[in-house]
Structure formats: C-alpha cells, structure tokens
XYZ file of C-alpha atoms in Angstrom:
478
model
C -12.293 -60.408 -25.661
C -14.816 -58.094 -24.004
C -17.142 -55.911 -26.052
C -16.264 -52.251 -26.531
C -18.511 -49.179 -26.628
C -18.574 -49.351 -30.440
C -19.277 -53.066 -30.696
C -22.443 -54.046 -32.554
C -24.404 -54.294 -29.309
C -23.612 -50.776 -28.084
C -22.667 -48.834 -31.223
C -25.934 -46.987 -31.803
C -26.383 -46.209 -28.113
C -22.841 -44.875 -27.800
C -23.064 -42.701 -30.900
C -26.476 -41.313 -29.949
C -25.427 -40.443 -26.403
C -22.121 -38.873 -27.470
C -23.822 -36.796 -30.177
C -26.344 -35.456 -27.658
C -23.511 -34.404 -25.341
C -21.645 -32.861 -28.284
C -24.717 -30.907 -29.417
C -25.319 -29.497 -25.934
C -21.687 -28.385 -25.686
C -21.655 -26.942 -29.205
C -24.830 -24.964 -28.610
C -23.438 -23.546 -25.379
C -20.377 -22.164 -27.174
C -22.112 -21.243 -30.413
C -24.640 -18.996 -28.705
C -21.782 -17.116 -27.041
C -20.478 -16.292 -30.511
C -23.730 -15.040 -32.018
C -25.339 -13.410 -28.972
C -23.871 -9.958 -29.739
C -25.543 -10.108 -33.154
C -28.828 -11.228 -31.605
C -28.691 -8.453 -29.022
C -28.025 -5.813 -31.672
C -30.807 -7.008 -33.996
C -33.436 -7.391 -31.274
C -32.345 -4.386 -29.185
C -31.711 -6.687 -26.254
C -28.672 -5.239 -24.503
C -30.572 -5.045 -21.204
C -31.185 -8.803 -21.275
C -27.778 -9.827 -22.620
C -26.457 -11.279 -19.344
C -29.807 -12.832 -18.482
C -29.757 -14.758 -21.764
C -26.702 -16.618 -20.467
C -27.691 -16.902 -16.811
C -31.221 -18.172 -17.525
C -30.298 -21.569 -19.036
C -27.682 -22.151 -16.330
C -30.253 -21.597 -13.596
C -32.935 -23.608 -15.383
C -30.553 -26.523 -15.938
C -30.264 -27.019 -12.162
C -34.031 -27.433 -11.913
C -33.988 -29.806 -14.890
C -31.253 -31.907 -13.292
C -33.130 -32.352 -10.026
C -36.472 -33.094 -11.684
C -34.921 -35.608 -14.087
C -32.989 -37.297 -11.294
C -36.098 -37.808 -9.180
C -38.109 -38.975 -12.192
C -35.420 -41.448 -13.282
C -35.305 -42.970 -9.808
C -39.076 -43.507 -9.822
C -39.753 -44.733 -13.349
C -36.405 -45.221 -15.077
C -34.745 -42.886 -17.622
C -36.867 -43.625 -20.726
C -39.576 -40.998 -20.352
C -37.326 -38.334 -18.738
C -34.878 -38.641 -21.628
C -37.547 -38.300 -24.311
C -39.162 -35.322 -22.586
C -35.858 -33.588 -21.876
C -34.727 -33.893 -25.501
C -38.120 -32.546 -26.573
C -37.741 -29.580 -24.205
C -34.242 -28.875 -25.479
C -35.470 -28.908 -29.076
C -38.507 -26.774 -28.212
C -36.305 -24.182 -26.531
C -34.081 -24.030 -29.607
C -37.117 -23.529 -31.858
C -38.497 -20.748 -29.640
C -35.134 -18.969 -29.542
C -34.521 -19.450 -33.263
C -37.886 -17.991 -34.253
C -37.915 -15.161 -31.703
C -38.872 -11.642 -32.678
C -37.804 -10.111 -29.352
C -35.053 -10.607 -26.790
C -37.667 -11.605 -24.226
C -38.609 -14.606 -26.381
C -34.947 -15.508 -26.800
C -34.586 -15.600 -23.011
C -37.767 -17.693 -22.728
C -36.407 -20.145 -25.276
C -33.104 -20.314 -23.440
C -34.935 -21.099 -20.200
C -36.724 -24.056 -21.812
C -33.492 -25.100 -23.488
C -31.692 -25.070 -20.124
C -34.359 -27.241 -18.515
C -34.007 -29.787 -21.287
C -30.211 -29.699 -21.369
C -29.814 -30.303 -17.633
C -32.384 -33.085 -17.628
C -30.858 -34.767 -20.683
C -27.437 -35.009 -19.034
C -28.841 -36.727 -15.946
C -30.956 -39.163 -17.993
C -27.883 -40.092 -20.059
C -25.901 -40.824 -16.888
C -28.623 -43.184 -15.685
C -28.727 -44.895 -19.101
C -24.964 -45.444 -18.889
C -25.425 -47.006 -15.445
C -28.153 -49.396 -16.612
C -27.032 -50.293 -20.135
C -23.237 -50.433 -20.052
C -21.278 -52.829 -17.814
C -18.959 -51.187 -15.240
C -15.855 -52.096 -17.250
C -17.070 -49.918 -20.153
C -18.295 -46.953 -18.141
C -14.870 -45.224 -17.889
C -14.603 -45.331 -21.689
C -18.110 -43.923 -22.130
C -17.437 -41.036 -19.772
C -14.117 -40.460 -21.516
C -16.069 -40.110 -24.768
C -18.521 -37.751 -23.047
C -15.630 -35.578 -21.838
C -14.097 -35.485 -25.310
C -17.495 -34.671 -26.829
C -17.769 -31.703 -24.482
C -14.241 -30.444 -25.169
C -14.090 -30.795 -28.973
C -16.738 -28.073 -29.590
C -14.458 -25.598 -27.832
C -12.083 -26.033 -30.764
C -14.578 -25.724 -33.631
C -17.812 -24.384 -32.115
C -17.146 -20.630 -32.153
C -15.765 -20.728 -35.712
C -18.658 -22.774 -37.086
C -21.173 -20.602 -35.290
C -19.568 -17.512 -36.785
C -19.723 -18.986 -40.282
C -23.376 -20.003 -39.875
C -24.268 -16.618 -38.422
C -22.613 -14.727 -41.269
C -23.964 -16.909 -44.096
C -27.363 -18.239 -42.986
C -28.140 -15.917 -40.088
C -28.031 -16.305 -36.315
C -31.395 -18.100 -36.190
C -29.851 -21.189 -37.789
C -27.398 -21.510 -34.932
C -30.483 -22.598 -32.973
C -32.644 -24.193 -35.652
C -29.828 -26.113 -37.323
C -29.092 -27.979 -34.098
C -32.663 -29.313 -33.972
C -31.943 -31.245 -37.169
C -29.119 -33.034 -35.340
C -30.907 -33.714 -32.059
C -33.750 -35.781 -33.494
C -31.545 -38.327 -35.356
C -29.226 -38.563 -32.327
C -32.156 -39.325 -30.032
C -33.433 -42.047 -32.381
C -30.062 -43.816 -32.096
C -30.876 -44.417 -28.431
C -33.935 -46.507 -29.297
C -32.102 -49.821 -28.616
C -31.271 -48.602 -25.109
C -34.837 -47.439 -24.519
C -36.228 -50.789 -25.699
C -33.856 -52.622 -23.384
C -34.875 -50.465 -20.441
C -38.564 -50.995 -21.250
C -38.064 -54.765 -21.332
C -36.276 -54.678 -17.999
C -39.043 -52.568 -16.472
C -38.857 -49.737 -13.958
C -36.466 -50.148 -11.027
C -37.659 -50.966 -7.564
C -37.400 -47.652 -5.773
C -38.777 -48.807 -2.469
C -36.446 -48.416 0.465
C -34.424 -45.877 2.360
C -32.658 -44.488 -0.703
C -35.876 -43.347 -2.362
C -36.242 -39.540 -2.508
C -38.420 -38.431 0.371
C -40.375 -35.460 -0.961
C -40.041 -34.678 -4.646
C -41.706 -31.286 -4.389
C -39.311 -30.057 -1.720
C -36.239 -31.050 -3.713
C -37.535 -29.284 -6.794
C -38.332 -26.232 -4.667
C -34.779 -26.246 -3.295
C -33.420 -26.521 -6.829
C -35.314 -23.335 -7.702
C -33.841 -21.687 -4.601
C -30.357 -22.785 -5.676
C -30.934 -21.449 -9.189
C -32.065 -18.110 -7.750
C -29.105 -17.857 -5.409
C -26.674 -18.625 -8.247
C -28.289 -15.845 -10.260
C -28.003 -13.577 -7.224
C -24.296 -14.326 -6.947
C -23.818 -13.488 -10.622
C -25.814 -10.258 -10.398
C -23.980 -9.145 -7.259
C -20.804 -8.544 -9.269
C -22.650 -5.789 -11.203
C -23.507 -3.829 -8.046
C -21.461 -1.142 -6.334
C -20.281 -0.403 -2.811
C -21.026 -2.489 0.260
C -24.174 -3.842 -1.402
C -21.957 -6.150 -3.467
C -20.704 -7.969 -0.387
C -24.093 -8.080 1.327
C -25.912 -9.590 -1.662
C -23.049 -11.971 -2.460
C -22.763 -13.221 1.117
C -26.529 -13.757 1.413
C -26.696 -15.552 -1.936
C -23.725 -17.761 -1.032
C -25.293 -18.792 2.283
C -28.602 -19.610 0.598
C -26.786 -21.589 -2.111
C -24.961 -23.690 0.473
C -28.204 -24.370 2.348
C -29.869 -25.483 -0.887
C -26.881 -27.645 -1.820
C -27.111 -29.419 1.522
C -30.505 -30.755 0.434
C -29.666 -31.435 -3.217
C -26.331 -33.209 -2.699
C -25.723 -36.540 -0.941
C -25.769 -36.300 2.833
C -22.330 -35.232 4.073
C -21.121 -33.794 0.747
C -20.460 -30.349 2.214
C -18.398 -32.040 4.960
C -16.578 -34.252 2.431
C -17.424 -37.517 4.182
C -15.701 -40.573 2.655
C -17.274 -42.240 -0.375
C -19.956 -40.675 -2.546
C -20.150 -37.382 -0.585
C -16.462 -36.756 -1.306
C -16.873 -37.776 -4.950
C -19.410 -34.980 -5.381
C -17.498 -32.431 -3.291
C -14.295 -33.176 -5.232
C -16.152 -32.500 -8.480
C -17.548 -29.217 -7.110
C -14.140 -28.011 -5.904
C -12.177 -29.188 -8.929
C -14.593 -27.518 -11.346
C -14.685 -24.362 -9.231
C -10.917 -23.980 -9.143
C -10.302 -24.874 -12.773
C -12.938 -22.655 -14.366
C -12.256 -19.687 -12.076
C -8.709 -19.677 -13.451
C -9.576 -20.495 -17.061
C -12.123 -17.696 -17.471
C -9.596 -15.048 -16.401
C -6.596 -16.479 -18.237
C -7.405 -14.926 -21.667
C -8.093 -11.633 -19.862
C -4.627 -11.843 -18.292
C -3.062 -12.454 -21.701
C -4.760 -9.465 -23.312
C -4.223 -7.059 -20.401
C -0.762 -8.047 -19.250
C 0.851 -9.629 -22.310
C -0.747 -7.497 -25.002
C -2.081 -10.459 -26.994
C -5.095 -10.347 -29.277
C -8.192 -12.389 -28.591
C -7.215 -15.180 -31.009
C -3.733 -15.574 -29.579
C -5.078 -15.406 -26.014
C -7.307 -18.369 -26.822
C -4.314 -20.611 -27.562
C -4.027 -21.578 -23.895
C -7.644 -22.689 -23.796
C -7.225 -24.626 -27.033
C -4.152 -26.433 -25.701
C -5.963 -27.269 -22.480
C -9.041 -28.490 -24.371
C -6.984 -30.781 -26.599
C -5.182 -32.228 -23.567
C -8.469 -32.726 -21.702
C -10.077 -34.596 -24.595
C -7.028 -36.719 -25.406
C -6.383 -37.770 -21.808
C -10.095 -38.479 -21.224
C -10.108 -40.942 -24.124
C -6.807 -42.498 -23.071
C -7.728 -43.017 -19.426
C -10.964 -44.671 -20.526
C -9.042 -47.326 -22.424
C -6.674 -48.041 -19.521
C -9.070 -47.538 -16.609
C -8.691 -51.173 -15.527
C -4.927 -50.681 -15.089
C -4.992 -47.348 -13.284
C -6.867 -47.296 -9.943
C -9.352 -44.513 -9.452
C -7.443 -43.149 -6.453
C -4.327 -42.779 -8.618
C -6.234 -40.969 -11.374
C -7.810 -38.569 -8.895
C -4.557 -37.909 -7.073
C -2.547 -37.267 -10.244
C -5.378 -35.330 -11.895
C -5.940 -32.985 -8.968
C -2.183 -32.521 -8.556
C -1.814 -31.457 -12.196
C -4.648 -28.928 -11.864
C -3.073 -27.446 -8.710
C 0.336 -27.179 -10.402
C -1.155 -25.556 -13.518
C -3.051 -22.935 -11.525
C 0.148 -22.313 -9.585
C 1.917 -21.541 -12.866
C -0.865 -19.138 -13.838
C -0.622 -17.422 -10.459
C 3.131 -16.972 -10.917
C 2.477 -15.599 -14.409
C 0.162 -12.964 -12.954
C 2.667 -12.055 -10.244
C 5.982 -12.378 -12.097
C 5.096 -12.149 -15.794
C 6.412 -15.577 -16.827
C 7.152 -16.222 -20.524
C 3.962 -16.771 -22.485
C 5.051 -20.209 -23.717
C 5.494 -21.428 -20.151
C 1.989 -20.305 -19.225
C 0.343 -21.933 -22.264
C 2.207 -25.202 -21.661
C 1.356 -25.027 -17.968
C -2.323 -24.573 -18.650
C -2.306 -27.539 -21.048
C -1.265 -29.582 -18.010
C -4.491 -28.514 -16.290
C -6.497 -30.022 -19.142
C -4.638 -33.302 -18.721
C -5.472 -33.258 -15.025
C -9.154 -32.665 -15.677
C -9.140 -35.420 -18.301
C -7.787 -37.847 -15.715
C -10.092 -36.893 -12.854
C -13.435 -35.931 -14.400
C -14.468 -39.234 -16.039
C -13.372 -41.185 -12.954
C -15.589 -39.077 -10.716
C -18.541 -39.913 -12.981
C -17.726 -43.637 -12.797
C -17.348 -43.484 -9.006
C -20.754 -41.811 -8.726
C -22.437 -44.708 -10.524
C -20.368 -47.256 -8.586
C -21.732 -45.760 -5.350
C -25.329 -45.800 -6.630
C -28.166 -48.293 -6.801
C -31.075 -48.353 -9.300
C -33.106 -46.580 -6.628
C -30.843 -43.511 -6.436
C -28.869 -43.378 -9.702
C -30.933 -40.405 -10.832
C -30.491 -38.446 -7.614
C -26.757 -39.103 -7.471
C -26.266 -38.270 -11.154
C -28.166 -35.012 -10.740
C -26.081 -34.202 -7.635
C -22.846 -34.654 -9.579
C -24.055 -32.390 -12.372
C -25.337 -29.800 -9.892
C -21.841 -29.774 -8.378
C -20.489 -29.259 -11.906
C -22.630 -26.146 -12.329
C -22.695 -24.644 -8.854
C -18.965 -24.992 -8.148
C -17.863 -22.772 -11.063
C -20.832 -20.430 -10.594
C -19.937 -19.719 -6.967
C -16.196 -19.463 -7.521
C -16.604 -17.183 -10.553
C -18.938 -14.874 -8.644
C -16.434 -14.583 -5.798
C -13.630 -14.142 -8.333
C -15.545 -11.282 -9.943
C -15.888 -9.520 -6.605
C -12.174 -9.959 -5.858
C -11.232 -8.756 -9.313
C -13.264 -5.581 -8.887
C -11.970 -5.001 -5.369
C -8.286 -5.262 -6.285
C -8.453 -3.998 -9.871
C -7.151 -5.686 -13.024
C -3.909 -3.752 -13.229
C -3.424 -2.334 -9.767
C 0.252 -1.987 -9.046
C 1.272 -2.685 -12.642
C 1.721 -0.751 -15.833
C -1.266 -1.371 -18.068
C 0.864 -1.467 -21.196
C 1.631 -4.635 -23.111
C 4.344 -6.698 -21.509
C 4.534 -4.321 -18.602
C 5.372 -6.806 -15.928
C 3.123 -8.261 -13.260
C -0.469 -8.794 -14.166
C -1.860 -6.766 -11.303
C -3.274 -7.586 -7.905
C -6.753 -8.244 -9.328
C -5.496 -11.204 -11.359
C -3.343 -12.382 -8.473
C -6.361 -12.350 -6.142
C -8.465 -14.364 -8.611
C -5.784 -16.986 -9.148
C -5.105 -17.267 -5.402
C -8.800 -18.051 -4.990
C -8.673 -20.612 -7.813
C -5.564 -22.234 -6.328
C -7.140 -22.400 -2.876
C -10.234 -24.160 -4.237
C -8.107 -26.569 -6.312
C -5.956 -27.417 -3.285
C -9.152 -28.192 -1.369
C -10.086 -30.617 -4.182
C -6.628 -32.203 -3.902
C -7.137 -32.701 -0.156
C -10.665 -34.125 -0.490
C -9.983 -36.380 -3.521
C -8.463 -39.324 -1.561
C -11.613 -39.547 0.542
C -13.648 -40.225 -2.607
C -12.215 -43.731 -2.912
C -11.542 -44.429 0.764
C -14.513 -46.772 1.293
C -13.621 -48.838 -1.778
C -9.940 -48.882 -0.796
C -10.770 -50.046 2.735
C -12.960 -52.836 1.345
C -10.191 -53.940 -1.026
C -7.633 -53.930 1.805
C -9.953 -55.956 4.017
C -10.461 -58.519 1.275
C -6.708 -58.750 0.687
C -6.009 -59.297 4.403
C -8.371 -62.256 4.526
C -10.821 -63.416 7.209
C -8.116 -64.208 9.775
C -6.662 -60.745 9.866
C -7.054 -58.772 13.079
C -9.567 -55.990 13.171
C -9.266 -52.930 15.389
C-alpha cells in the first residue's frame, strides 16, 4: 500500500504546508472584516482601497522573484525569506499608528504571501511523488476555502474582544510553528542539493522578469483604479492598462499561453480564464441578492458558503480518486459545471429565478472549481522540470491573480455603464436584476466558456503520448 500525505514520512510537511496556505487565506478574509474599523480609527478612508490593492500587486512581484530564485537555488531559502516577509508585514500592520504604515505592512505581507505560495508549489514537486500531488493540492484548495466559512466571524470576534491589531499579530504566532513543521522537507532538499538549472529552460534575465512583474502589478492597479473614474477617461485608462497587462503577461507566462497552445501554455491559460469567469460572477452575486431579491448581507452570503463547501469537499474527494479519473475528464466536467452555474446566475439576473435555484446552482460552480483547480496545479508540475518548476509555479499563480483582477475591472466598468437596476424596479423581489448585472454575468459566462474551450488543450500533449503508446511501434504515423 502506497504512503499517503499523512503517513509518518510526510505528516509534518503536509500539515506545515496546509497550515501556511490556511493562514494566508484566513488573513486575506479577516482583514476584509476589520478594515472598516482600522480605517475609522486611523482616519484612513483615502487609503482604504489601496490597502487591499497593495498586497495583490505586491504578491505578483513576490511570485516572480520566488519562482526565479527557486529555479536557481531550490525552494529552501525563498521559502524561509518569504515566510519572514509575511510575518514582518503582519507585525508592521499590527503595530501601525497610521494608515500609511498599514499599507506599507500590507505591501510587505503581499510580497511574502505570493512568494510563499510559489515556494510551496516547488516543495510539493520535489518532495511528494506524483501520485500524491493531486491529494496535496486538494488539501491546499480546501485550506483556502475553509477560511471563507469561519474567517470573517473569527476576525469579527477578535476585533471586538482583543482589538483589530490582533487580527494581524495573532497570525504571526501561527506562522512560525507552521514553518518549523517544514523542517524535514528543507533538510531533504538540502541533502539533495540545488537543482541543475543549466539549459534552455533556465530564466534568461532575472531583472527583466522582475521588472515586468512590477509593470503587471501597476497595470492591474490601473485597471482597478479606472473603475473609480468618470466619463471617457474610464475607457481610455482601462484599455491602456489592459494592453500593458497583456504585454507583461506575455513575458511572465509560458511561451504561447496567451494563444492557448497545447500543453503547459493551455494549463495556465485555462487557470486564468476559469478564475476570471468564476470570481467575476461570485463577487457580484451577493450584490444581486441584496439589490434584486431584497436579502440581507448574511442571507446573501449563503450562496458563497454553499459554493465554498462544495469546492472544498470536491477538492478533497478528487485528490483521493485522481488515479481513477483522468485529468482531461476532471477539467472537462469542472469547466462545464462552472459554465452551467454562471448560466443559472445570468438567468437569475434576467428572469428573477427562485432564490433556492440560484443558491443550488452556484454550489455547482464550487464543485466544478474543486474538480478543475487542483488538477491544473498537478498538470503544471507534470509539465515542469527542476530547472523551471519555480517559473511555471509562479506563472500559474500569476494567472490566478491577474485573471480575476482583469475580469473584475472590466465587470466594474460594465456595471457602471449599464447600471445596477436599469430597466427594473429597485424594490425587493421586483423582477429582473437589471441590465448592469446581466452585463456582468454575460462577461463572466463568456470568459468561462473560453476556459471550457481551452481546457482540452491542456492535456492534449499527454493524451497524444498515451495514444501513441497504446497504438504500439507498428502503428502508422501521419
């Protein structure tokens, strides 16, 4: 019987890695809960949006830097430094006496968070055998989803009892023990030595890639800021930022990713499109419930809770049965479920479907993401060598961030252009959700359909190789 992720050999490594992912996800949601309190206490309303955008932008730079560093020396030192940066950012934010210092802490925190994720991916590639990797990424997905169920509540309790500072400082007490659990993995990597990075796959110019990551971060910020502008300037700034973002992505993603070439390029582009479509719909779904169905904030969150539970449960399940379900099947079914779920949400906005149908439909989207997301992570490592595991892992995580960022910025522009309740009564239960919601969900559906179309190309090279092996050496070749 093969060893599992919680066998004696891997137990500490698995727990440490999963806890680090959990902490990053929890902190992301917890800060959302307490930021209004922070802004009020530190008179920081002017920097409220920046406090959220800063770590997102900085994480892109951290991902690229960690990926390049891992490819050159292995993930040991990048992991230790990235965890230290994450903790340092939390300490700065938690001890801040001004909103400017909170933003500075969030910047450092974002650098560390993005770099930590990439280093963990490389550790998974080099420590765990391929048969266990789907289960590890299933655990990672569950660790990211579970905080969405408990994070806001716990953050609210901590903020009300101990004060908002402990939402930052309390997490530091968890990070250090979690990082120490990875010591067996770090010792193993040290014994094995640094990978041989000589060859064509080695990153060409580190400085240029880092510079392009800064450009991408700036363009993502520009896209976000453009939604706050008025008149034609919105479209000018958004279009310019989108073009610059795509140019930067061309350098930071595997060659051919923006053209969805078969193999690794399509793995990354599928992730970008799937995340873009899913999150563009999910962010506006509670808004639809409150505006069009007259629900309160707590009730509107039921759809997200149902989706989160489905995502986590299916992620864990697919990890256990990954050897029985081919990757192409998981991606096809997963992307299909996301498309169908967004279609239900679109119909809800246009036709005012019963609320139960919409909540159940959106739970299906979580199941689809739970099927597809971990498999895309496994396929990324399967298409990597020790010389480019860091670069490819950073590319996948950049796609994770930039896809939603771009789609949400465009969604915001559409929502403003068409209006949240145009053509509909604004009262509770008044009928259609308005052309603004319809426009957003049409965008989300279009992006998700693109992911559905590209997904089969992600496994095409592996499928062709398997078919060739099955045909045997005497089979005719075109």
